[in-house]
Short mmCIF file of C-alpha atoms in Angstrom, two decimals:
data_model
loop_
_atom_site.label_atom_id
_atom_site.label_comp_id
_atom_site.label_asym_id
_atom_site.label_seq_id
_atom_site.Cartn_x
_atom_site.Cartn_y
_atom_site.Cartn_z
CA UNK A 1 0.00 0.00 0.00
CA UNK A 2 2.82 2.41 0.92
CA UNK A 3 4.60 1.84 -2.40
CA UNK A 4 1.34 2.46 -4.27
CA UNK A 5 0.61 5.65 -2.32
CA UNK A 6 4.14 6.95 -2.99
CA UNK A 7 4.03 6.15 -6.70
CA UNK A 8 0.67 7.85 -7.16
CA UNK A 9 1.78 10.95 -5.30
CA UNK A 10 5.23 11.31 -6.88
CA UNK A 11 4.39 10.30 -10.45
CA UNK A 12 0.66 11.05 -10.84
CA UNK A 13 0.84 14.04 -8.44
CA UNK A 14 -2.15 13.28 -6.21
CA UNK A 15 -2.98 11.35 -3.04
CA UNK A 16 -4.96 8.36 -4.25
CA UNK A 17 -7.59 7.83 -1.56
CA UNK A 18 -9.53 5.36 -3.70
CA UNK A 19 -7.02 2.66 -2.77
CA UNK A 20 -8.98 1.88 0.41
CA UNK A 21 -12.10 0.93 -1.53
CA UNK A 22 -10.03 -0.90 -4.13
CA UNK A 23 -8.39 -2.96 -1.38
CA UNK A 24 -11.81 -3.87 0.05
CA UNK A 25 -13.04 -4.89 -3.40
CA UNK A 26 -10.15 -7.32 -3.71
CA UNK A 27 -11.07 -8.88 -0.36
CA UNK A 28 -14.66 -9.45 -1.48
CA UNK A 29 -13.41 -11.03 -4.69
CA UNK A 30 -11.40 -13.51 -2.65
CA UNK A 31 -14.59 -14.57 -0.87
CA UNK A 32 -16.66 -15.03 -4.03
CA UNK A 33 -13.98 -16.18 -6.49
CA UNK A 34 -10.78 -18.18 -6.35
CA UNK A 35 -9.30 -16.60 -9.46
CA UNK A 36 -6.59 -13.97 -8.70
CA UNK A 37 -6.71 -12.74 -12.30
CA UNK A 38 -10.05 -11.06 -11.56
CA UNK A 39 -8.71 -8.54 -9.00
CA UNK A 40 -5.64 -7.93 -11.16
CA UNK A 41 -7.75 -7.00 -14.18
CA UNK A 42 -10.48 -5.19 -12.21
CA UNK A 43 -7.96 -3.09 -10.27
CA UNK A 44 -6.17 -2.12 -13.46
CA UNK A 45 -9.46 -1.10 -15.08
CA UNK A 46 -10.56 1.01 -12.10
CA UNK A 47 -7.17 2.72 -11.96
CA UNK A 48 -7.25 3.38 -15.69
CA UNK A 49 -10.70 4.97 -15.47
CA UNK A 50 -9.64 7.11 -12.50
CA UNK A 51 -6.52 8.33 -14.31
CA UNK A 52 -8.56 9.03 -17.46
CA UNK A 53 -10.99 11.18 -15.44
CA UNK A 54 -8.31 13.01 -13.48
CA UNK A 55 -6.20 13.87 -16.52
CA UNK A 56 -9.16 15.35 -18.36
CA UNK A 57 -11.27 16.92 -15.64
CA UNK A 58 -9.13 17.76 -12.61
CA UNK A 59 -6.94 20.87 -12.63
CA UNK A 60 -5.06 20.55 -9.34
CA UNK A 61 -3.71 18.09 -6.79
CA UNK A 62 -6.64 18.83 -4.49
CA UNK A 63 -9.23 18.18 -7.20
CA UNK A 64 -7.56 14.91 -8.17
CA UNK A 65 -7.34 13.80 -4.53
CA UNK A 66 -11.03 14.62 -3.95
CA UNK A 67 -11.97 12.72 -7.11
CA UNK A 68 -10.08 9.66 -5.85
CA UNK A 69 -11.82 9.96 -2.47
CA UNK A 70 -15.16 10.09 -4.27
CA UNK A 71 -14.34 6.88 -6.12
CA UNK A 72 -13.27 5.17 -2.90
CA UNK A 73 -16.48 6.18 -1.11
CA UNK A 74 -18.54 5.11 -4.12
CA UNK A 75 -16.93 1.67 -4.06
CA UNK A 76 -17.58 1.37 -0.34
CA UNK A 77 -21.23 2.37 -0.78
CA UNK A 78 -21.75 -0.11 -3.61
CA UNK A 79 -20.24 -2.88 -1.47
CA UNK A 80 -22.62 -1.95 1.37
CA UNK A 81 -25.65 -2.07 -0.94
CA UNK A 82 -24.73 -5.30 -2.72
CA UNK A 83 -23.58 -7.21 0.36
CA UNK A 84 -26.20 -6.79 3.06
CA UNK A 85 -24.32 -9.01 5.51
CA UNK A 86 -22.13 -7.00 7.88
CA UNK A 87 -19.01 -9.15 7.47
CA UNK A 88 -17.77 -12.15 5.56
CA UNK A 89 -15.20 -14.65 6.77
CA UNK A 90 -13.03 -16.95 4.72
CA UNK A 91 -12.25 -20.20 6.50
CA UNK A 92 -9.59 -22.77 5.65
CA UNK A 93 -7.79 -20.36 3.34
CA UNK A 94 -5.25 -17.70 4.29
CA UNK A 95 -3.06 -16.21 1.55
CA UNK A 96 -1.80 -13.29 3.66
CA UNK A 97 1.73 -14.71 3.59
CA UNK A 98 1.78 -13.73 -0.09
CA UNK A 99 1.81 -10.02 0.81
CA UNK A 100 5.55 -9.83 1.46
CA UNK A 101 6.45 -11.62 -1.82
CA UNK A 102 3.99 -9.32 -3.62
CA UNK A 103 5.57 -6.21 -2.09
CA UNK A 104 9.04 -7.50 -2.90
CA UNK A 105 7.99 -8.24 -6.49
CA UNK A 106 6.59 -4.73 -6.81
CA UNK A 107 9.81 -3.21 -5.48
CA UNK A 108 12.01 -5.33 -7.76
CA UNK A 109 9.79 -4.37 -10.68
CA UNK A 110 10.34 -0.70 -9.84
CA UNK A 111 14.07 -1.29 -9.56
CA UNK A 112 14.20 -2.95 -12.98
CA UNK A 113 12.30 -0.03 -14.51
CA UNK A 114 14.61 2.56 -12.96
CA UNK A 115 17.75 0.90 -14.31
CA UNK A 116 16.19 0.60 -17.77
CA UNK A 117 15.86 3.37 -20.39
CA UNK A 118 12.29 3.94 -19.18
CA UNK A 119 13.65 4.92 -15.78
CA UNK A 120 15.06 8.22 -17.03
CA UNK A 121 11.67 9.26 -18.42
CA UNK A 122 9.95 8.22 -15.21
CA UNK A 123 12.40 10.39 -13.25
CA UNK A 124 11.53 13.34 -15.49
CA UNK A 125 7.81 12.84 -14.77
CA UNK A 126 8.52 12.55 -11.04
CA UNK A 127 10.62 15.71 -10.96
CA UNK A 128 8.56 18.01 -13.20
CA UNK A 129 5.69 17.05 -15.49
CA UNK A 130 5.96 20.18 -17.62
CA UNK A 131 9.71 19.73 -18.07
CA UNK A 132 9.16 16.09 -18.99
CA UNK A 133 6.67 17.14 -21.68
CA UNK A 134 9.24 19.60 -23.04
CA UNK A 135 11.65 16.68 -23.43
CA UNK A 136 9.02 14.79 -25.38
CA UNK A 137 7.91 12.37 -22.67
CA UNK A 138 4.33 11.11 -22.95
CA UNK A 139 3.44 12.06 -19.37
CA UNK A 140 -0.21 11.02 -19.65
CA UNK A 141 0.86 7.50 -20.53
CA UNK A 142 3.18 7.23 -17.52
CA UNK A 143 0.61 8.68 -15.13
CA UNK A 144 -2.16 6.41 -16.43
CA UNK A 145 -0.01 3.29 -16.21
CA UNK A 146 1.14 4.23 -12.70
CA UNK A 147 -2.40 4.70 -11.37
CA UNK A 148 -3.69 1.57 -13.14
CA UNK A 149 -0.78 -0.67 -12.10
CA UNK A 150 -0.82 0.42 -8.44
CA UNK A 151 -4.60 -0.04 -8.25
CA UNK A 152 -4.16 -3.54 -9.64
CA UNK A 153 -1.51 -4.38 -7.02
CA UNK A 154 -3.62 -2.99 -4.17
CA UNK A 155 -6.69 -4.96 -5.23
CA UNK A 156 -4.56 -8.09 -5.40
CA UNK A 157 -3.27 -7.26 -1.90
CA UNK A 158 -6.85 -7.13 -0.65
CA UNK A 159 -7.45 -10.49 -2.30
CA UNK A 160 -4.45 -12.03 -0.52
CA UNK A 161 -5.23 -10.46 2.86
CA UNK A 162 -8.91 -11.47 2.84
CA UNK A 163 -8.37 -14.77 4.68
CA UNK A 164 -6.90 -12.95 7.68
CA UNK A 165 -9.66 -10.33 7.97
CA UNK A 166 -13.33 -9.89 8.69
CA UNK A 167 -14.34 -8.65 5.25
CA UNK A 168 -16.33 -5.43 5.23
CA UNK A 169 -16.61 -2.32 3.02
CA UNK A 170 -14.30 -0.16 5.15
CA UNK A 171 -11.45 -2.63 5.79
CA UNK A 172 -9.07 -0.83 3.43
CA UNK A 173 -8.91 2.51 5.24
CA UNK A 174 -6.60 1.32 8.01
CA UNK A 175 -4.11 0.02 5.45
CA UNK A 176 -4.40 3.22 3.42
CA UNK A 177 -3.66 5.36 6.48
CA UNK A 178 -0.65 3.18 7.32
CA UNK A 179 0.57 3.53 3.75
CA UNK A 180 0.24 7.32 3.90
CA UNK A 181 2.16 7.44 7.19
CA UNK A 182 5.01 5.32 5.82
CA UNK A 183 5.16 7.41 2.63
CA UNK A 184 5.22 10.64 4.62
CA UNK A 185 8.06 9.41 6.83
CA UNK A 186 10.06 8.25 3.80
CA UNK A 187 9.52 11.63 2.13
CA UNK A 188 11.25 13.35 5.06
CA UNK A 189 14.45 11.48 4.21
CA UNK A 190 14.68 13.51 0.96
CA UNK A 191 15.67 10.52 -1.16
CA UNK A 192 14.89 10.51 -4.87
CA UNK A 193 13.94 7.87 -7.38
CA UNK A 194 14.55 4.27 -6.46
CA UNK A 195 16.20 5.28 -3.16
CA UNK A 196 12.91 6.77 -1.99
CA UNK A 197 11.03 3.58 -2.83
CA UNK A 198 13.75 1.55 -1.12
CA UNK A 199 13.14 3.58 2.04
CA UNK A 200 9.38 3.06 1.69
CA UNK A 201 9.85 -0.70 1.36
CA UNK A 202 12.21 -0.97 4.35
CA UNK A 203 10.00 1.24 6.54
CA UNK A 204 6.97 -0.83 5.56
CA UNK A 205 8.69 -4.02 6.66
CA UNK A 206 9.80 -2.45 9.94
CA UNK A 207 6.40 -0.97 10.76
CA UNK A 208 4.66 -4.23 9.93
CA UNK A 209 6.86 -6.03 12.44
CA UNK A 210 6.31 -3.33 15.09
CA UNK A 211 2.54 -3.38 14.60
CA UNK A 212 2.52 -7.16 14.87
CA UNK A 213 4.34 -6.91 18.19
CA UNK A 214 1.95 -4.20 19.44
CA UNK A 215 -1.11 -6.26 18.45
#
């Protein structure tokens, strides 16, 4: 979650608050379907639609953030309407151990991008969107792919975590808040590029262990 929050804020230039609802959607999918391809595709589609809307309608970071919050609340409301039961429980199946490999895979994927020719363009978009456009970078493409890919990963995270949770419409907000906190702490270290995401990943691992001890 922290890596997704950081990527959205640094590349797409907004705080993606829809990730809470997207996480919850993935958890519901785990209850009703055993196919992980469904949350991967659904998350990508939701992220793509959000990026499409933001790039064409929103004119500021605040507007984009509010739009993402609206999507997250809409998802939560739809889940409440469709699933009348307060909570769902998955028994005899817990895939939460897949979260660390998923986070590591996401980080290694970022690392491979940054050391490839695409990494330089991504750094331009991170640093200054207008400057990146002056250098001929298709910024809309990078922003759209970032929002879509991170939404896909977060929905898959919800799918994996579902067996360890009481599934309800609002279960994603705690993870979103934790992700924002980790991203904010990492931002204070003033690292750039892959070093920032390295700090996010390490802090996420540390905070997960601390929270486990506190619980």
